[in-house]
mmCIF file of C-alpha atoms and ligand atoms in Angstrom:
data_model
loop_
_atom_site.group_PDB
_atom_site.id
_atom_site.type_symbol
_atom_site.label_atom_id
_atom_site.label_comp_id
_atom_site.label_asym_id
_atom_site.label_seq_id
_atom_site.Cartn_x
_atom_site.Cartn_y
_atom_site.Cartn_z
ATOM 1 C CA MET A 1328 0.488 -20.927 -14.757
ATOM 2 C CA SER A 1329 0.336 -18.335 -17.505
ATOM 3 C CA ALA A 1330 3.051 -17.944 -20.100
ATOM 4 C CA LEU A 1331 5.628 -15.265 -19.363
ATOM 5 C CA LEU A 1332 4.907 -12.076 -21.258
ATOM 6 C CA ASP A 1333 8.175 -10.838 -22.732
ATOM 7 C CA LEU A 1334 8.591 -7.149 -21.943
ATOM 8 C CA THR A 1335 12.047 -6.773 -23.507
ATOM 9 C CA GLY A 1336 12.253 -3.527 -25.480
ATOM 10 C CA ARG A 1337 9.072 -2.053 -24.001
ATOM 11 C CA ARG A 1338 9.003 1.404 -22.392
ATOM 12 C CA PHE A 1339 7.116 2.339 -19.256
ATOM 13 C CA GLY A 1340 7.399 6.077 -18.649
ATOM 14 C CA ARG A 1341 11.095 6.691 -18.070
ATOM 15 C CA LEU A 1342 11.933 3.001 -17.835
ATOM 16 C CA ALA A 1343 13.263 0.993 -20.778
ATOM 17 C CA VAL A 1344 13.192 -2.782 -20.342
ATOM 18 C CA ILE A 1345 16.568 -4.282 -21.221
ATOM 19 C CA ARG A 1346 16.362 -7.955 -20.355
ATOM 20 C CA ARG A 1347 14.937 -10.518 -17.982
ATOM 21 C CA ALA A 1348 16.217 -10.198 -14.402
ATOM 22 C CA GLU A 1349 16.202 -12.578 -11.440
ATOM 23 C CA ASN A 1350 12.724 -13.111 -10.061
ATOM 24 C CA ILE A 1351 11.640 -10.758 -7.285
ATOM 25 C CA ARG A 1352 9.983 -12.808 -4.557
ATOM 26 C CA GLY A 1353 9.212 -15.582 -6.997
ATOM 27 C CA ARG A 1354 7.677 -13.265 -9.549
ATOM 28 C CA PRO A 1355 9.093 -12.433 -12.982
ATOM 29 C CA ALA A 1356 11.142 -9.256 -13.142
ATOM 30 C CA TRP A 1357 12.989 -7.183 -15.701
ATOM 31 C CA GLU A 1358 16.185 -5.220 -15.731
ATOM 32 C CA CYS A 1359 15.211 -1.656 -16.571
ATOM 33 C CA VAL A 1360 17.232 1.451 -17.293
ATOM 34 C CA CYS A 1361 15.749 4.751 -16.235
ATOM 35 C CA GLU A 1362 16.211 7.994 -18.188
ATOM 36 C CA CYS A 1363 18.137 9.362 -15.210
ATOM 37 C CA GLY A 1364 20.722 6.609 -15.761
ATOM 38 C CA ASP A 1365 19.829 4.350 -12.864
ATOM 39 C CA ALA A 1366 19.284 0.664 -13.540
ATOM 40 C CA ARG A 1367 17.055 -1.553 -11.469
ATOM 41 C CA ALA A 1368 15.004 -4.734 -11.529
ATOM 42 C CA VAL A 1369 11.249 -4.178 -11.622
ATOM 43 C CA SER A 1370 8.596 -6.879 -11.484
ATOM 44 C CA SER A 1371 6.193 -7.520 -14.366
ATOM 45 C CA SER A 1372 3.254 -6.646 -12.162
ATOM 46 C CA SER A 1373 4.742 -3.298 -11.115
ATOM 47 C CA LEU A 1374 5.255 -2.386 -14.763
ATOM 48 C CA LEU A 1375 2.000 -3.721 -16.160
ATOM 49 C CA HIS A 1376 -0.461 -3.137 -13.364
ATOM 50 C CA ALA A 1377 0.981 -0.775 -10.786
ATOM 51 C CA GLY A 1378 2.046 2.081 -12.999
ATOM 52 C CA THR A 1379 5.742 2.138 -12.114
ATOM 53 C CA GLN A 1380 7.272 4.732 -14.443
ATOM 54 C CA SER A 1381 10.719 5.500 -13.096
ATOM 55 C CA CYS A 1382 13.423 4.302 -10.727
ATOM 56 C CA GLY A 1383 11.915 6.636 -8.131
ATOM 57 C CA CYS A 1384 13.461 9.799 -9.576
ATOM 58 C CA LEU A 1385 10.066 11.043 -10.807
ATOM 59 C CA CYS A 1386 8.734 11.132 -7.269
ATOM 60 C CA ARG A 1387 11.894 12.715 -5.916
ATOM 61 C CA GLU A 1388 11.841 15.463 -8.560
ATOM 62 C CA ARG A 1389 8.214 16.323 -8.008
ATOM 63 C CA LEU A 1390 8.781 16.342 -4.283
ATOM 64 C CA SER A 1391 11.591 18.881 -4.448
ATOM 65 C CA ALA A 1392 9.667 20.955 -7.016
ATOM 66 C CA SER A 1393 6.617 20.992 -4.795
ATOM 67 C CA ALA A 1394 8.738 21.955 -1.790
ATOM 68 C CA LYS A 1395 10.043 24.970 -3.725
ATOM 69 C CA VAL A 1396 6.590 25.979 -4.911
ATOM 70 C CA SER A 1397 5.025 25.650 -1.495
ATOM 71 C CA SER A 1398 7.684 27.669 0.287
ATOM 72 C CA LYS A 1399 7.153 30.472 -2.247
ATOM 73 C CA THR A 1400 3.404 30.510 -2.684
ATOM 74 C CA HIS A 1401 1.039 28.620 -0.393
ATOM 75 C CA GLY A 1402 2.208 28.575 3.181
ATOM 76 C CA ARG A 1403 1.036 25.076 4.084
ATOM 77 C CA ALA A 1404 0.779 23.451 0.695
ATOM 78 C CA SER A 1405 0.830 19.787 0.093
ATOM 79 C CA THR A 1406 4.509 18.947 0.512
ATOM 80 C CA SER A 1407 3.970 16.743 3.522
ATOM 81 C CA GLU A 1408 0.973 15.057 1.928
ATOM 82 C CA TYR A 1409 2.992 14.572 -1.238
ATOM 83 C CA ARG A 1410 5.704 12.865 0.778
ATOM 84 C CA SER A 1411 3.085 10.538 2.290
ATOM 85 C CA TRP A 1412 1.776 9.740 -1.164
ATOM 86 C CA CYS A 1413 5.257 8.894 -2.477
ATOM 87 C CA ALA A 1414 6.056 6.771 0.568
ATOM 88 C CA MET A 1415 2.766 4.866 0.267
ATOM 89 C CA LYS A 1416 3.487 4.013 -3.365
ATOM 90 C CA SER A 1417 7.066 3.131 -2.589
ATOM 91 C CA ARG A 1418 6.300 0.628 0.202
ATOM 92 C CA CYS A 1419 3.691 -1.077 -1.976
ATOM 93 C CA LEU A 1420 5.575 -1.094 -5.297
ATOM 94 C CA ASN A 1421 9.298 -0.843 -4.781
ATOM 95 C CA SER A 1422 10.740 -4.150 -3.639
ATOM 96 C CA ASN A 1423 13.872 -2.302 -2.446
ATOM 97 C CA ALA A 1424 11.917 0.056 -0.207
ATOM 98 C CA THR A 1425 12.040 -0.131 3.571
ATOM 99 C CA GLY A 1426 8.896 -1.878 4.770
ATOM 100 C CA PHE A 1427 8.073 -3.483 1.420
ATOM 101 C CA ASP A 1428 7.918 -6.842 3.237
ATOM 102 C CA ARG A 1429 4.922 -5.652 5.254
ATOM 103 C CA TYR A 1430 3.165 -3.912 2.366
ATOM 104 C CA GLY A 1431 3.742 -4.784 -1.298
ATOM 105 C CA GLY A 1432 5.374 -8.049 -0.250
ATOM 106 C CA VAL A 1433 2.145 -9.263 1.347
ATOM 107 C CA GLY A 1434 -0.073 -7.966 -1.412
ATOM 108 C CA VAL A 1435 -1.075 -4.526 -0.115
ATOM 109 C CA THR A 1436 -1.925 -2.342 -3.109
ATOM 110 C CA VAL A 1437 -2.739 1.275 -3.914
ATOM 111 C CA CYS A 1438 -5.952 1.866 -5.858
ATOM 112 C CA ALA A 1439 -5.571 2.893 -9.501
ATOM 113 C CA GLN A 1440 -6.875 6.468 -9.044
ATOM 114 C CA TRP A 1441 -4.349 7.219 -6.301
ATOM 115 C CA LEU A 1442 -1.474 5.465 -8.033
ATOM 116 C CA GLY A 1443 -1.691 7.668 -11.060
ATOM 117 C CA SER A 1444 -2.593 10.984 -9.470
ATOM 118 C CA PHE A 1445 -1.499 12.884 -6.395
ATOM 119 C CA GLU A 1446 -4.375 15.275 -7.078
ATOM 120 C CA ALA A 1447 -6.898 12.407 -6.812
ATOM 121 C CA PHE A 1448 -5.266 11.297 -3.571
ATOM 122 C CA ILE A 1449 -5.401 14.751 -1.999
ATOM 123 C CA ALA A 1450 -8.972 15.306 -3.233
ATOM 124 C CA ASP A 1451 -10.073 12.175 -1.341
ATOM 125 C CA MET A 1452 -7.877 12.558 1.722
ATOM 126 C CA GLY A 1453 -7.687 16.312 2.255
ATOM 127 C CA GLU A 1454 -4.723 17.860 4.034
ATOM 128 C CA LYS A 1455 -3.170 16.468 7.200
ATOM 129 C CA PRO A 1456 -4.864 18.006 10.246
ATOM 130 C CA THR A 1457 -1.439 18.498 11.886
ATOM 131 C CA PRO A 1458 2.164 17.531 11.078
ATOM 132 C CA GLU A 1459 1.810 14.755 13.681
ATOM 133 C CA HIS A 1460 -0.740 12.958 11.510
ATOM 134 C CA SER A 1461 0.327 10.283 9.065
ATOM 135 C CA LEU A 1462 -1.403 8.001 6.605
ATOM 136 C CA ASP A 1463 -3.182 5.062 8.226
ATOM 137 C CA ARG A 1464 -5.190 2.222 6.761
ATOM 138 C CA TRP A 1465 -8.476 2.221 8.610
ATOM 139 C CA PRO A 1466 -10.839 0.599 9.437
ATOM 140 C CA ASP A 1467 -9.189 -2.432 7.833
ATOM 141 C CA LYS A 1468 -5.553 -2.184 8.869
ATOM 142 C CA SER A 1469 -4.682 -5.121 6.591
ATOM 143 C CA GLY A 1470 -6.560 -3.622 3.675
ATOM 144 C CA ASN A 1471 -5.397 -1.631 0.703
ATOM 145 C CA TYR A 1472 -4.741 2.051 0.223
ATOM 146 C CA GLU A 1473 -7.999 3.254 -1.269
ATOM 147 C CA PRO A 1474 -10.807 5.716 -0.533
ATOM 148 C CA GLY A 1475 -12.851 4.462 2.414
ATOM 149 C CA ASN A 1476 -9.913 2.647 3.991
ATOM 150 C CA CYS A 1477 -7.525 5.484 4.751
ATOM 151 C CA ARG A 1478 -7.352 8.318 7.225
ATOM 152 C CA TRP A 1479 -4.845 10.767 8.675
ATOM 153 C CA ALA A 1480 -4.100 9.530 12.178
ATOM 154 C CA THR A 1481 -1.698 10.294 14.999
ATOM 155 C CA LYS A 1482 0.772 7.671 16.220
ATOM 156 C CA ARG A 1483 -1.439 7.106 19.227
ATOM 157 C CA GLU A 1484 -4.555 6.493 17.127
ATOM 158 C CA GLN A 1485 -2.621 4.081 14.946
ATOM 159 C CA ALA A 1486 -1.297 2.192 17.962
ATOM 160 C CA ASN A 1487 -4.839 1.800 19.298
ATOM 161 C CA ASN A 1488 -5.935 0.474 15.958
ATOM 162 C CA ARG A 1489 -3.142 -2.095 16.040
ATOM 163 C CA LYS A 1490 -3.025 -3.245 19.620
ATOM 164 C CA ASP A 1491 -6.398 -3.898 21.120
ATOM 165 C CA ASN A 1492 -8.818 -2.901 18.464
ATOM 166 C CA ASN A 1493 -8.273 -4.792 15.250
ATOM 167 C CA VAL A 1494 -11.173 -3.529 13.238
ATOM 168 C CA VAL A 1495 -12.749 -5.436 10.395
ATOM 169 C CA VAL A 1496 -15.611 -4.537 8.112
ATOM 170 C CA TYR A 1497 -18.173 -7.277 8.585
ATOM 171 C CA ARG A 1498 -21.510 -7.222 6.811
ATOM 172 C CA GLY A 1499 -21.129 -3.537 6.066
ATOM 173 C CA ARG A 1500 -20.279 -2.551 9.639
ATOM 174 C CA SER A 1501 -16.928 -1.777 11.249
ATOM 175 C CA VAL A 1502 -16.495 -3.996 14.288
ATOM 176 C CA THR A 1503 -13.524 -4.872 16.447
ATOM 177 C CA VAL A 1504 -12.312 -8.442 16.239
ATOM 178 C CA ARG A 1505 -12.763 -8.670 19.991
ATOM 179 C CA GLU A 1506 -16.458 -7.818 19.635
ATOM 180 C CA ILE A 1507 -17.127 -10.281 16.870
ATOM 181 C CA ALA A 1508 -14.991 -13.155 18.177
ATOM 182 C CA ALA A 1509 -17.520 -13.950 20.901
ATOM 183 C CA ALA A 1510 -20.008 -14.995 18.249
ATOM 184 C CA ALA A 1511 -17.535 -16.286 15.655
ATOM 185 C CA ALA A 1512 -16.725 -19.818 14.574
ATOM 186 C CA VAL A 1513 -13.069 -19.416 15.544
ATOM 187 C CA SER A 1514 -10.804 -17.640 18.023
ATOM 188 C CA ARG A 1515 -9.899 -13.973 17.890
ATOM 189 C CA THR A 1516 -6.285 -14.845 17.020
ATOM 190 C CA ALA A 1517 -7.421 -17.002 14.131
ATOM 191 C CA ILE A 1518 -9.540 -14.165 12.750
ATOM 192 C CA VAL A 1519 -6.656 -11.688 12.974
ATOM 193 C CA ARG A 1520 -4.303 -14.177 11.337
ATOM 194 C CA ARG A 1521 -6.734 -14.942 8.523
ATOM 195 C CA VAL A 1522 -7.533 -11.306 7.818
ATOM 196 C CA GLY A 1523 -3.796 -10.584 7.874
ATOM 197 C CA ARG A 1524 -3.361 -13.223 5.165
ATOM 198 C CA GLY A 1525 -5.865 -11.355 3.027
ATOM 199 C CA TRP A 1526 -9.039 -13.295 3.784
ATOM 200 C CA ASP A 1527 -12.327 -11.519 3.404
ATOM 201 C CA ALA A 1528 -13.616 -10.625 6.909
ATOM 202 C CA ALA A 1529 -16.869 -12.589 6.587
ATOM 203 C CA LYS A 1530 -15.024 -15.722 5.488
ATOM 204 C CA ALA A 1531 -12.446 -15.299 8.268
ATOM 205 C CA ILE A 1532 -15.192 -15.032 10.878
ATOM 206 C CA GLU A 1533 -17.523 -17.724 9.580
ATOM 207 C CA THR A 1534 -15.183 -20.495 8.444
ATOM 208 C CA PRO A 1535 -14.730 -23.080 11.187
ATOM 209 C CA ALA A 1536 -11.200 -23.988 12.267
ATOM 210 C CA MET A 1537 -9.547 -26.816 10.371
ATOM 211 C CA ARG A 1538 -9.866 -30.095 12.163
ATOM 212 C CA ALA A 1539 -6.697 -32.029 12.843
ATOM 213 C CA CYS A 1540 -6.177 -35.026 10.536
ATOM 214 C CA ARG A 1541 -7.807 -38.156 11.787
HETATM 215 ZN ZN1 LIG B 2167 15.262 7.497 -12.602
#
């Protein structure tokens, strides 16, 4: 266990750290006051590693600014993509966000380039093909938000990815769990469960099942 780094008095963007707060999911957190006047608890890791810089007002402001700009100038500018970018960051970083339990709460992260820059995100992802497309982690649906593991997909494509075609990257190749389970050391369910817990695909596939205690 490492010693707790005291962040009292530090500033992170618009956030000023006031004092220690109750832990968030067992991890140290700090009571912060935002320049907009909102107060909230933010974890050490969000402040130090994830680039959290406001209570969420920064994202909201840029979103409404970009909506104004896009309605005036470019017809189909990046408002919808910007909203996706904000929502992605929010479900991974903001412990109060809807869905945090299934994202940030289980260790899903956003890569550093995308965290800090919407422009980097849009340069890698391009625009949504249609308004029906949303951001999907693929081929590794348990993986992180980063180049190479994200696509714009329709609801139907995402459902396929979830239901019968859990895809893992194994030895440099995208394969469905169903395909690989035939040759694996353990059952398909065990592979899905292990990968869901954050195991590397090769380890999940090759590690034999635990034997019951004798
Ligand atoms: Zn704020």
